[in-house]
mmCIF file of C-alpha atoms in Angstrom:
data_model
loop_
_atom_site.group_PDB
_atom_site.id
_atom_site.type_symbol
_atom_site.label_atom_id
_atom_site.label_comp_id
_atom_site.label_asym_id
_atom_site.label_seq_id
_atom_site.Cartn_x
_atom_site.Cartn_y
_atom_site.Cartn_z
ATOM 1 C CA MET A 1 179.051 295.678 122.998
ATOM 2 C CA ASN A 2 175.985 293.446 122.697
ATOM 3 C CA ILE A 3 175.924 289.854 123.751
ATOM 4 C CA GLY A 4 173.407 287.153 123.040
ATOM 5 C CA ILE A 5 172.091 284.718 125.596
ATOM 6 C CA ILE A 6 170.275 281.530 124.601
ATOM 7 C CA ILE A 7 167.998 280.041 127.245
ATOM 8 C CA ILE A 8 166.683 276.529 126.571
ATOM 9 C CA PHE A 9 163.301 275.581 128.038
ATOM 10 C CA HIS A 10 161.627 272.181 128.203
ATOM 11 C CA ASN A 11 158.437 271.728 130.222
ATOM 12 C CA ASN A 12 159.123 274.731 132.485
ATOM 13 C CA GLU A 13 155.552 276.029 132.734
ATOM 14 C CA GLU A 14 155.580 275.951 136.536
ATOM 15 C CA ASP A 15 158.913 277.804 136.716
ATOM 16 C CA ILE A 16 157.916 280.801 134.596
ATOM 17 C CA ASP A 17 156.323 283.850 136.238
ATOM 18 C CA THR A 18 155.672 285.854 133.076
ATOM 19 C CA LYS A 19 155.325 289.233 134.778
ATOM 20 C CA VAL A 20 158.509 288.995 136.869
ATOM 21 C CA PHE A 21 160.481 287.342 134.070
ATOM 22 C CA ALA A 22 159.442 290.051 131.584
ATOM 23 C CA GLN A 23 160.449 292.773 134.064
ATOM 24 C CA GLN A 24 163.918 291.273 134.472
ATOM 25 C CA LEU A 25 164.348 290.919 130.715
ATOM 26 C CA ASP A 26 163.300 294.558 130.298
ATOM 27 C CA TYR A 27 166.155 295.676 132.589
ATOM 28 C CA ALA A 28 168.738 293.641 130.670
ATOM 29 C CA ASN A 29 170.277 296.332 128.470
ATOM 30 C CA ASN A 30 172.464 295.423 125.493
ATOM 31 C CA ILE A 31 171.623 291.741 125.779
ATOM 32 C CA GLU A 32 169.713 289.898 123.071
ATOM 33 C CA PHE A 33 167.831 286.918 124.497
ATOM 34 C CA CYS A 34 166.839 283.914 122.429
ATOM 35 C CA LEU A 35 164.326 281.779 124.317
ATOM 36 C CA VAL A 36 164.234 278.294 122.815
ATOM 37 C CA ASN A 37 161.266 276.066 123.556
ATOM 38 C CA ASN A 38 162.545 272.521 123.105
ATOM 39 C CA ALA A 39 159.307 270.605 122.311
ATOM 40 C CA SER A 40 157.586 271.253 125.630
ATOM 41 C CA LYS A 41 154.434 269.256 126.223
ATOM 42 C CA ASP A 42 153.016 271.832 128.657
ATOM 43 C CA ASN A 43 152.269 275.555 128.207
ATOM 44 C CA THR A 44 155.908 276.704 128.232
ATOM 45 C CA TYR A 45 155.774 277.987 124.647
ATOM 46 C CA GLN A 46 152.579 279.976 125.295
ATOM 47 C CA LEU A 47 154.171 281.605 128.366
ATOM 48 C CA LEU A 48 157.287 282.505 126.368
ATOM 49 C CA LYS A 49 155.051 284.057 123.696
ATOM 50 C CA GLU A 50 153.283 286.073 126.421
ATOM 51 C CA ILE A 51 156.645 287.432 127.538
ATOM 52 C CA LYS A 52 157.585 288.351 123.970
ATOM 53 C CA ASP A 53 154.164 289.956 123.417
ATOM 54 C CA THR A 54 154.820 292.468 126.201
ATOM 55 C CA ARG A 55 156.797 294.406 123.564
ATOM 56 C CA MET A 56 160.160 292.920 124.450
ATOM 57 C CA THR A 57 162.488 294.174 121.723
ATOM 58 C CA ASN A 58 165.475 292.235 123.028
ATOM 59 C CA VAL A 59 163.694 288.851 123.111
ATOM 60 C CA SER A 60 163.299 286.308 120.324
ATOM 61 C CA ILE A 61 161.582 282.936 120.554
ATOM 62 C CA ILE A 62 162.313 279.722 118.704
ATOM 63 C CA ASP A 63 159.924 276.797 118.940
ATOM 64 C CA ILE A 64 161.466 273.400 118.256
ATOM 65 C CA LYS A 65 158.614 270.995 117.467
ATOM 66 C CA LYS A 66 160.488 267.688 117.912
ATOM 67 C CA PHE A 67 162.630 267.286 121.036
ATOM 68 C CA LYS A 68 166.357 267.765 120.410
ATOM 69 C CA SER A 69 169.365 267.463 122.659
ATOM 70 C CA ASP A 70 170.373 270.611 124.542
ATOM 71 C CA VAL A 71 173.370 270.924 122.225
ATOM 72 C CA ALA A 72 171.118 270.927 119.148
ATOM 73 C CA ALA A 73 168.754 273.432 120.784
ATOM 74 C CA VAL A 74 171.686 275.733 121.614
ATOM 75 C CA ARG A 75 172.883 275.467 118.009
ATOM 76 C CA ALA A 76 169.430 276.461 116.741
ATOM 77 C CA GLY A 77 169.474 279.514 119.004
ATOM 78 C CA ALA A 78 173.043 280.405 117.980
ATOM 79 C CA ARG A 79 172.184 280.173 114.279
ATOM 80 C CA TYR A 80 169.209 282.455 114.801
ATOM 81 C CA LEU A 81 171.122 285.049 116.842
ATOM 82 C CA SER A 82 174.079 285.106 114.458
ATOM 83 C CA ASN A 83 171.772 285.589 111.458
ATOM 84 C CA GLN A 84 169.695 288.337 113.069
ATOM 85 C CA PHE A 85 172.219 290.363 115.086
ATOM 86 C CA THR A 86 175.848 291.404 115.147
ATOM 87 C CA LEU A 87 176.999 290.028 118.478
ATOM 88 C CA LYS A 88 180.477 289.759 119.919
ATOM 89 C CA SER A 89 179.617 286.897 122.293
ATOM 90 C CA ILE A 90 176.890 284.283 122.573
ATOM 91 C CA GLY A 91 176.283 282.320 125.750
ATOM 92 C CA TYR A 92 173.801 279.623 126.678
ATOM 93 C CA VAL A 93 171.898 278.276 129.655
ATOM 94 C CA SER A 94 169.645 275.256 129.794
ATOM 95 C CA THR A 95 166.967 275.527 132.461
ATOM 96 C CA ASN A 96 167.034 271.748 132.842
ATOM 97 C CA LEU A 97 170.698 271.788 133.868
ATOM 98 C CA ILE A 98 170.427 274.309 136.685
ATOM 99 C CA ASN A 99 168.535 274.559 139.940
ATOM 100 C CA ILE A 100 165.863 277.142 139.099
ATOM 101 C CA LYS A 101 163.317 275.790 141.557
ATOM 102 C CA CYS A 102 164.849 277.739 144.461
ATOM 103 C CA ASN A 103 165.806 280.989 142.781
ATOM 104 C CA GLY A 104 163.546 281.346 139.778
ATOM 105 C CA LEU A 105 164.359 282.329 136.239
ATOM 106 C CA SER A 106 164.232 286.022 137.072
ATOM 107 C CA GLY A 107 167.219 285.519 139.388
ATOM 108 C CA LEU A 108 169.154 284.053 136.484
ATOM 109 C CA ILE A 109 168.340 287.029 134.248
ATOM 110 C CA LYS A 110 169.249 289.432 137.062
ATOM 111 C CA SER A 111 172.613 287.687 137.506
ATOM 112 C CA ILE A 112 173.333 287.924 133.788
ATOM 113 C CA SER A 113 172.329 291.607 133.638
ATOM 114 C CA GLU A 114 174.323 292.639 136.704
ATOM 115 C CA ASN A 115 177.443 290.796 135.549
ATOM 116 C CA ARG A 116 177.296 291.440 131.798
ATOM 117 C CA LYS A 117 180.686 293.172 131.658
ATOM 118 C CA GLU A 118 182.390 290.459 133.702
ATOM 119 C CA ILE A 119 180.842 287.722 131.548
ATOM 120 C CA ILE A 120 182.101 289.453 128.410
ATOM 121 C CA GLY A 121 185.539 289.812 130.029
ATOM 122 C CA CYS A 122 185.691 286.087 130.775
ATOM 123 C CA ASN A 123 184.707 285.307 127.207
ATOM 124 C CA ILE A 124 187.300 287.681 125.740
ATOM 125 C CA GLU A 125 190.001 286.067 127.899
ATOM 126 C CA ALA A 126 188.963 282.604 126.733
ATOM 127 C CA LEU A 127 188.925 283.669 123.086
ATOM 128 C CA GLU A 128 192.360 285.310 123.370
ATOM 129 C CA ARG A 129 193.834 282.054 124.704
ATOM 130 C CA GLN A 130 192.735 280.262 121.545
ATOM 131 C CA GLU A 131 195.444 279.890 118.939
ATOM 132 C CA THR A 132 193.046 279.426 116.045
ATOM 133 C CA LYS A 133 189.881 281.295 115.231
ATOM 134 C CA LEU A 134 186.905 279.355 116.513
ATOM 135 C CA THR A 135 183.750 278.657 114.548
ATOM 136 C CA LEU A 136 180.477 280.085 115.798
ATOM 137 C CA PHE A 137 179.507 276.904 117.613
ATOM 138 C CA LYS A 138 182.899 276.383 119.234
ATOM 139 C CA SER A 139 182.930 279.955 120.529
ATOM 140 C CA LEU A 140 179.667 279.574 122.470
ATOM 141 C CA PHE A 141 180.111 279.775 126.224
ATOM 142 C CA SER A 142 178.266 278.502 129.273
ATOM 143 C CA VAL A 143 176.839 281.461 131.191
ATOM 144 C CA ILE A 144 176.698 279.423 134.391
ATOM 145 C CA ASP A 145 180.367 278.465 134.150
ATOM 146 C CA TYR A 146 181.319 282.140 133.759
ATOM 147 C CA LEU A 147 179.063 283.214 136.651
ATOM 148 C CA LYS A 148 180.756 280.621 138.846
ATOM 149 C CA LYS A 149 184.187 281.743 137.662
ATOM 150 C CA ILE A 150 183.600 285.395 138.578
ATOM 151 C CA LYS A 151 182.115 284.332 141.930
ATOM 152 C CA VAL A 152 178.802 286.116 141.610
ATOM 153 C CA GLU A 153 177.662 287.321 145.009
ATOM 154 C CA ASN A 154 173.946 286.693 144.719
ATOM 155 C CA GLN A 155 171.388 283.929 144.885
ATOM 156 C CA PHE A 156 172.792 282.118 141.866
ATOM 157 C CA LEU A 157 176.151 281.458 143.527
ATOM 158 C CA ASN A 158 174.732 278.199 144.871
ATOM 159 C CA LEU A 159 173.610 276.830 141.523
ATOM 160 C CA GLN A 160 174.547 273.264 140.978
ATOM 161 C CA TYR A 161 175.321 272.537 137.388
ATOM 162 C CA LEU A 162 173.967 269.046 136.916
ATOM 163 C CA SER A 163 175.795 268.190 133.713
ATOM 164 C CA LYS A 164 177.773 269.776 130.918
ATOM 165 C CA PHE A 165 177.504 269.838 127.159
#
């Protein structure tokens, strides 16, 4: 079962190590990544394009020209993923809402890859508790919330979620 993960970037040039990040994305099997550049004023978009240009088949990039809220950026990524792929679950992460300075983006991707089945399990449980069928946007889930819920035993356990959608 494939899942989609939307990662929102805004002025994260200094946080992106293209080589390491691309390696982690390459190991993420059965996960479609949608990297959304939310009107960065630095070279974030160029770095994301470099990652995509390393022949990443599971990576898509969206460039939002005018800054939007994280919710709007997530919606743009969700629309793209739902139109391009048949995915059972779509999650999101905003790099501006987590502490990536200490652990790096590659640690986030590693956490998602290693815990893919558990993340899907959490999402299935949440969807089964719903009495009515949710729309695409209401069925999106926070990857960080699920990682915290399953008590991931790695460097991302200490993430501090600064705010919620």
